[in-house]
Short mmCIF file of C-alpha atoms in Angstrom, two decimals:
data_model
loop_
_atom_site.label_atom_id
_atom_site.label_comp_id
_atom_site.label_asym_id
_atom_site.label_seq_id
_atom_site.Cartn_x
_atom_site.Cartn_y
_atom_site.Cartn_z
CA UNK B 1 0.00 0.00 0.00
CA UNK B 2 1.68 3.57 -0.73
CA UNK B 3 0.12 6.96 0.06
CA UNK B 4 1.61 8.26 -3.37
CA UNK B 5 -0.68 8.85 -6.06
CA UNK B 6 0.33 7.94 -9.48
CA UNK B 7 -2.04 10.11 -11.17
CA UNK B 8 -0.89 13.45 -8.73
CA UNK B 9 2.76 12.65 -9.42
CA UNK B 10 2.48 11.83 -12.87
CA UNK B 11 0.07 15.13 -13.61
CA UNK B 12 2.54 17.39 -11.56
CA UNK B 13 5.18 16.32 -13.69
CA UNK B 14 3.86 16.12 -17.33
CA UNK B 15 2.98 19.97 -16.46
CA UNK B 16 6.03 21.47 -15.39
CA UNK B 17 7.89 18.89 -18.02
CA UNK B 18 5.85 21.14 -20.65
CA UNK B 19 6.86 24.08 -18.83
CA UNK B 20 10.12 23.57 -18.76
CA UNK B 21 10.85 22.85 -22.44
CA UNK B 22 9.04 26.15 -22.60
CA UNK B 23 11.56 27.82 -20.71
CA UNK B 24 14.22 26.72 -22.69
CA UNK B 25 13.01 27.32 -25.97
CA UNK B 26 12.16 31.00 -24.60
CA UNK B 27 15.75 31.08 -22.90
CA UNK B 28 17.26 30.15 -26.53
CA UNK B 29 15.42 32.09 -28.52
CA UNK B 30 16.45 35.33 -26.37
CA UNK B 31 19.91 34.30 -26.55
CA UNK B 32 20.24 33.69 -30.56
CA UNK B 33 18.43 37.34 -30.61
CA UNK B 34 21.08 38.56 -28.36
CA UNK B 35 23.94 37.49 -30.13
CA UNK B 36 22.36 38.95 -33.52
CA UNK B 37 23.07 42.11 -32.42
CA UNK B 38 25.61 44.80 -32.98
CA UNK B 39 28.38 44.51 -30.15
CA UNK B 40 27.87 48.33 -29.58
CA UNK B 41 24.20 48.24 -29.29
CA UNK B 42 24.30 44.90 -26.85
CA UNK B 43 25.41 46.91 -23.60
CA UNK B 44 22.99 49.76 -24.48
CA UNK B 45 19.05 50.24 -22.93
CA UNK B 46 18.91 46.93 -21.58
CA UNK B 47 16.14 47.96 -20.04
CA UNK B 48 13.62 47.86 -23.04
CA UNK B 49 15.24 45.27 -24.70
CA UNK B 50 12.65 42.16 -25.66
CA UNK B 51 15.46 39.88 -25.75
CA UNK B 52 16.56 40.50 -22.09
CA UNK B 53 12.88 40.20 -21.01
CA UNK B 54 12.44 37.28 -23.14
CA UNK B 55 15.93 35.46 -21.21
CA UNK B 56 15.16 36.36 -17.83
CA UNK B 57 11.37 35.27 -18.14
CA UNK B 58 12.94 31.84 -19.52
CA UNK B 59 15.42 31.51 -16.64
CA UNK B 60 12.98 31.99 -14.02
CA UNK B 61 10.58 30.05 -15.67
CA UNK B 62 13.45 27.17 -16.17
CA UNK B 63 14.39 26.99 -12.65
CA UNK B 64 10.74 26.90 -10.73
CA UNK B 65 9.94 24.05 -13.69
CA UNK B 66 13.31 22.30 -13.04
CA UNK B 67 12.53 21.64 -9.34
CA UNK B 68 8.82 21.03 -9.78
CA UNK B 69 9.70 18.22 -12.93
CA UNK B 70 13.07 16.93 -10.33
CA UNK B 71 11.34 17.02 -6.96
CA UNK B 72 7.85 14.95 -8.44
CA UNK B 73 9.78 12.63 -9.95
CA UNK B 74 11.84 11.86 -7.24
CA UNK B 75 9.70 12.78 -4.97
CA UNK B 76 11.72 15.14 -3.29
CA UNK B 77 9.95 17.24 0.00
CA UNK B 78 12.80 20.03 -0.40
CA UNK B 79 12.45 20.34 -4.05
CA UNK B 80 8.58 20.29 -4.09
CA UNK B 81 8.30 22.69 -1.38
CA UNK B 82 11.09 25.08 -2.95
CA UNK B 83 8.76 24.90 -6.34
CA UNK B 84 5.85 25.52 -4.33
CA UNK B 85 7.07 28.45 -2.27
CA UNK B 86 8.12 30.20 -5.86
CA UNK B 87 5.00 29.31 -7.51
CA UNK B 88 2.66 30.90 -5.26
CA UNK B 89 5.36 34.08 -4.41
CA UNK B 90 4.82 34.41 -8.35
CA UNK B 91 0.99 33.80 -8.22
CA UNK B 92 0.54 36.45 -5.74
CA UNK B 93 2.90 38.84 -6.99
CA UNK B 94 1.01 39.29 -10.94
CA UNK B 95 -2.69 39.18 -8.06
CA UNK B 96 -0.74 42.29 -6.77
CA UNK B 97 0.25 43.47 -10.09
CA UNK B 98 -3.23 43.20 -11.20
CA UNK B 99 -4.78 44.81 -8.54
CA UNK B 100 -2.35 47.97 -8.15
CA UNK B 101 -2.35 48.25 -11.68
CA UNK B 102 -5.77 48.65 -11.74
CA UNK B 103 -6.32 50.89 -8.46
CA UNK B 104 -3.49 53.43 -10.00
CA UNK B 105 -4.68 53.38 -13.34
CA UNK B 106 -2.91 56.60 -13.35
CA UNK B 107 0.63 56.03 -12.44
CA UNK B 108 0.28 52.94 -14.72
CA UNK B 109 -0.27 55.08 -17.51
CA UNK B 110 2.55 57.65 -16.78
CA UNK B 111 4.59 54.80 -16.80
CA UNK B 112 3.29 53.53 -20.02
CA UNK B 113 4.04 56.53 -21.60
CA UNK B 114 7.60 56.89 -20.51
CA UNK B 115 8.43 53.74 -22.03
CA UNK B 116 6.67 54.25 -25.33
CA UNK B 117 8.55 57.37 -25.30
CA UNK B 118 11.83 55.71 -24.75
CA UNK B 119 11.35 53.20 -27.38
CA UNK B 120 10.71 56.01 -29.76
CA UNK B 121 13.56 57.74 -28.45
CA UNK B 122 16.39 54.29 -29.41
CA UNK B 123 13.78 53.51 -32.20
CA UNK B 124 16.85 53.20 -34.30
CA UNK B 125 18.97 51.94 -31.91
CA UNK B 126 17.76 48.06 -31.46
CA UNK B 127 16.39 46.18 -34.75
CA UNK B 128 13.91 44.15 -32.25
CA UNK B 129 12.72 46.98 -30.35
CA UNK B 130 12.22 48.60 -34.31
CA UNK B 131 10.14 45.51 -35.39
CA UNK B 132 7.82 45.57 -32.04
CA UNK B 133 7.15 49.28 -32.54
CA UNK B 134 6.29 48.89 -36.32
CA UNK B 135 3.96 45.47 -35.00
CA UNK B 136 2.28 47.62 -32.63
CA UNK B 137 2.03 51.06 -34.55
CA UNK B 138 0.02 48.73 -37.25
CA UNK B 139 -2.13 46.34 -35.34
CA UNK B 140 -3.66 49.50 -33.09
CA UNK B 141 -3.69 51.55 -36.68
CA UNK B 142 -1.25 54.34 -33.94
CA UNK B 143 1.42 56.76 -34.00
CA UNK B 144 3.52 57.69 -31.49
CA UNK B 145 2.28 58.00 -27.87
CA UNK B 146 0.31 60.79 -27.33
CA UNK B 147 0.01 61.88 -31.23
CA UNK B 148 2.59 61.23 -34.35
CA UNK B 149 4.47 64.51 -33.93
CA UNK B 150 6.32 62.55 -30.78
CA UNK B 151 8.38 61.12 -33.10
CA UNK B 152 10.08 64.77 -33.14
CA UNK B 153 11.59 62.70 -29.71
CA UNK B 154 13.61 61.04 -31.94
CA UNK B 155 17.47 62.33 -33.27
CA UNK B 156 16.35 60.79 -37.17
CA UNK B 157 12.46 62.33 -36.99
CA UNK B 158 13.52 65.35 -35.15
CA UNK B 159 12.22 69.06 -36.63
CA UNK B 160 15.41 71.17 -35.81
CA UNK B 161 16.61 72.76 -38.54
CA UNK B 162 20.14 71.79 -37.43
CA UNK B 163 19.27 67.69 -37.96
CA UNK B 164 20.71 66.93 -41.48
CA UNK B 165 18.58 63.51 -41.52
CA UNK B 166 17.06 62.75 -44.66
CA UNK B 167 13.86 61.20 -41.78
CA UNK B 168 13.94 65.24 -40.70
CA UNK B 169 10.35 65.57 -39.68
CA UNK B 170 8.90 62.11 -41.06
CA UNK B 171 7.44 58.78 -38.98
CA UNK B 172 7.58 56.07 -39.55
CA UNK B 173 6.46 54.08 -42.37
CA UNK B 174 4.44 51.81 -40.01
CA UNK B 175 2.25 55.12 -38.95
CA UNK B 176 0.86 55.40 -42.70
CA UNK B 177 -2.46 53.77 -43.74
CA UNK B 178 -1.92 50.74 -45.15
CA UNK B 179 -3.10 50.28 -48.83
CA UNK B 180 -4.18 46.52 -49.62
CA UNK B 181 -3.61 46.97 -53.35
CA UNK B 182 0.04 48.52 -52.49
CA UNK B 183 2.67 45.32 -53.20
CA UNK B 184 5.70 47.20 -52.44
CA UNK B 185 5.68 49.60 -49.37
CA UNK B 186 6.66 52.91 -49.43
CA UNK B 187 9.15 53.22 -46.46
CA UNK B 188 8.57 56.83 -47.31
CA UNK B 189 5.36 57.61 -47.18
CA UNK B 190 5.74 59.34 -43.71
CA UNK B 191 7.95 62.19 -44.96
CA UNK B 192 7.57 65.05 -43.65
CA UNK B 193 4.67 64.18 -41.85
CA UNK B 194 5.24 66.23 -38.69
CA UNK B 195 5.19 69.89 -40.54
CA UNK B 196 1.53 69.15 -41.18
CA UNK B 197 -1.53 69.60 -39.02
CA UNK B 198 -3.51 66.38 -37.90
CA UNK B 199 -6.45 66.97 -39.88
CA UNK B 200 -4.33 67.09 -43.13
CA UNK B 201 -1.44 64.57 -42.19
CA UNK B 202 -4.71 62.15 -41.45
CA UNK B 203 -4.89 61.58 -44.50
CA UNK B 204 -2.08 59.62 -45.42
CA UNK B 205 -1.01 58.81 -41.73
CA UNK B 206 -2.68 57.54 -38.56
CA UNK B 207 -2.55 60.36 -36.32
CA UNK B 208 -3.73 58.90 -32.97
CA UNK B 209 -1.33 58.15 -30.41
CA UNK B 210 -0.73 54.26 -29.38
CA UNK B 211 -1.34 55.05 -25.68
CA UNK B 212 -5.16 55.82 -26.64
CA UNK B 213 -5.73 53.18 -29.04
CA UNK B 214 -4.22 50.61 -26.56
CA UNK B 215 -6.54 51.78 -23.51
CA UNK B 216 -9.72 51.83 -26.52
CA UNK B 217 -8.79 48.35 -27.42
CA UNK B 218 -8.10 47.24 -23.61
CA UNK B 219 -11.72 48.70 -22.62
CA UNK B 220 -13.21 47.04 -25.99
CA UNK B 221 -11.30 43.49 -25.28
CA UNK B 222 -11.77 43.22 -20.92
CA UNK B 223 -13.38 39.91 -20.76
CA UNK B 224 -10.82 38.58 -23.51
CA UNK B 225 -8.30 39.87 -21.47
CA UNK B 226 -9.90 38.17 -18.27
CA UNK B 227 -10.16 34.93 -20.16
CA UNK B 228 -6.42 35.36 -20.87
CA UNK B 229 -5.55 36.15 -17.24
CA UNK B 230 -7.61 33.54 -15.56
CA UNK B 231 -5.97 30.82 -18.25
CA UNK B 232 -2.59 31.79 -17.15
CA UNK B 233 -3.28 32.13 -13.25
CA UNK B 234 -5.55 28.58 -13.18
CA UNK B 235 -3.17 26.55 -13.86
CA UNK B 236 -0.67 27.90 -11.45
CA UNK B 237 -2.94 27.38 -8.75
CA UNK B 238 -3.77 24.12 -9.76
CA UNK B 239 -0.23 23.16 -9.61
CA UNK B 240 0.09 24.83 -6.14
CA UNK B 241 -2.07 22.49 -4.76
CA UNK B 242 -0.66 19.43 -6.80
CA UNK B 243 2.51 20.06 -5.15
CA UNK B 244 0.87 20.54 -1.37
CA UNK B 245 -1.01 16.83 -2.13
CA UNK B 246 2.28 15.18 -3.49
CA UNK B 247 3.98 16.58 -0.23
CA UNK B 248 1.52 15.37 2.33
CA UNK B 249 1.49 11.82 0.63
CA UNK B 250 5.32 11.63 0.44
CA UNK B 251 5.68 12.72 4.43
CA UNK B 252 2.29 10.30 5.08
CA UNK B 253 4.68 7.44 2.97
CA UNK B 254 7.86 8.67 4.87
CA UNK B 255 5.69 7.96 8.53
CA UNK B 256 4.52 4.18 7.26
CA UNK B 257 7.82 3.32 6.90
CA UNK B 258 9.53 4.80 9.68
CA UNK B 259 6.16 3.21 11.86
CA UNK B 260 7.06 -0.36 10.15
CA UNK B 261 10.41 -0.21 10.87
CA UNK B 262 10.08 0.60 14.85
CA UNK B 263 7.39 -1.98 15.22
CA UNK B 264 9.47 -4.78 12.96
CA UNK B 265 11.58 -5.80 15.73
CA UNK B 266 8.36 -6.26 18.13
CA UNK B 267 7.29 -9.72 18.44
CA UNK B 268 3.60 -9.26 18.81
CA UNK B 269 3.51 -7.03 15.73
#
């Protein structure tokens, strides 16, 4: 007889098994987009880099996995406990996130803004943080942060007469509206974009800023976004309380035997 369910150690392990290649596929991918990139650039604005984000994510990710896959297998107390402990530390710090986020709406969006404007600002600077600006200026149909003339925030898009850029006053291409009979795209259609008023650089350019079309399409998309939320916190919790089962069972096991063992030696057992 053994207090160890198959089906609990078996579930706790397939899951964090899946997790784990995950992590490593995330961990690799960050690294190869790492290396792609210009020695000079690599030590520069780590701080909104996608591929640092993407690394770290994968390492912590990696390690929680690693002792939850090790310490089922095992069955390991101090490994299950240790994957337990970071599991819910992680579960109740994106609760937290969640719920400040949403109490200071306000500071959330301040912040939001200082980071859009500091990926316009090294727009040129980092190739990936260039393609996830382009991504995002096109799926929200955006420009900029607050409007497209930010993009004077940049050295290239700048208006000062002293900026001998040929992008002197332009956006980006991904700012213009999109044509779907256009095969080849015009990487200049946003010239000189930023001399012209909003009601006549609308035409040819979205002139919205990305931090209003995000909050439109967060408002518009809440219960997607719940659904999204829920989907990555459920399973978390589910595997909280795997772990807490697998660990009573293996100290219930670890009692049987130490119980048989004194009582072996007793003749009327």
């Amino acid at each position: 007889f053994s207090f160890v369910s198959p089906a609990v150690k078996f579930a706790l392990f397939g899951f964090n098994l899946l997790c784990w290649v995950i992590s490593v596929v995330m961990v690799a991918v960050g690294v190869y987009a790492r290396l792609l990139k210009h020695s000079e650039a690599a030590m520069v604005h780590l701080a909104v880099d996608p591929a640092i984000l993407l690394m770290a994510v994968g390492v912590l990710t990696f390690l929680i996995t690693f002792c939850g896959c090790v310490g089922s297998l095992r069955e390991n107390i101090c490994l299950l406990q240790a994957f337990s402990i970071c599991l819910t530390v992680v579960f109740l710090l994106q609760l937290v996130a969640g719920v400040l986020g949403f109490v200071f709406s306000d500071k959330v969006h301040g912040k939001v803004r200082e980071l859009i404007n500091s990926a316009i600002v090294h727009y040129r600077d980092d190739l990936d943080l260039q393609n996830l600006i382009d991504f995002g200026q096109k799926e929200f149909s955006c420009c900029g942060g607050i409007s497209y003339k930010d993009w004077s925030q940049n050295m290239y898009f700048n208006c000062t007469s002293t900026n001998p850029s040929r992008e002197r006053c332009s956006v980006p291409f991904s700012c213009c509206l999109q044509d779907a009979q256009e095969v080849v795209i015009n990487t200049m259609c946003g010239q000189g974009m930023q001399t012209r008023n909003s009601v006549e650089a609308s035409a040819f350019i979205h002139t919205k800023g990305c931090i209003h079309m995000l909050a439109t399409w967060i408002h518009s998309n809440l219960f997607l976004l719940g659904g999204i939320a829920l989907g990555l916190l459920l399973p978390q919790l589910v595997d909280i309380v795997l772990a807490q089962i697998l660990i009573n069972q293996i100290r219930d096991q670890v009692k049987l035997q130490l119980y048989n063992q004194q009582h072996r030696a007793d003749p009327w057992y």
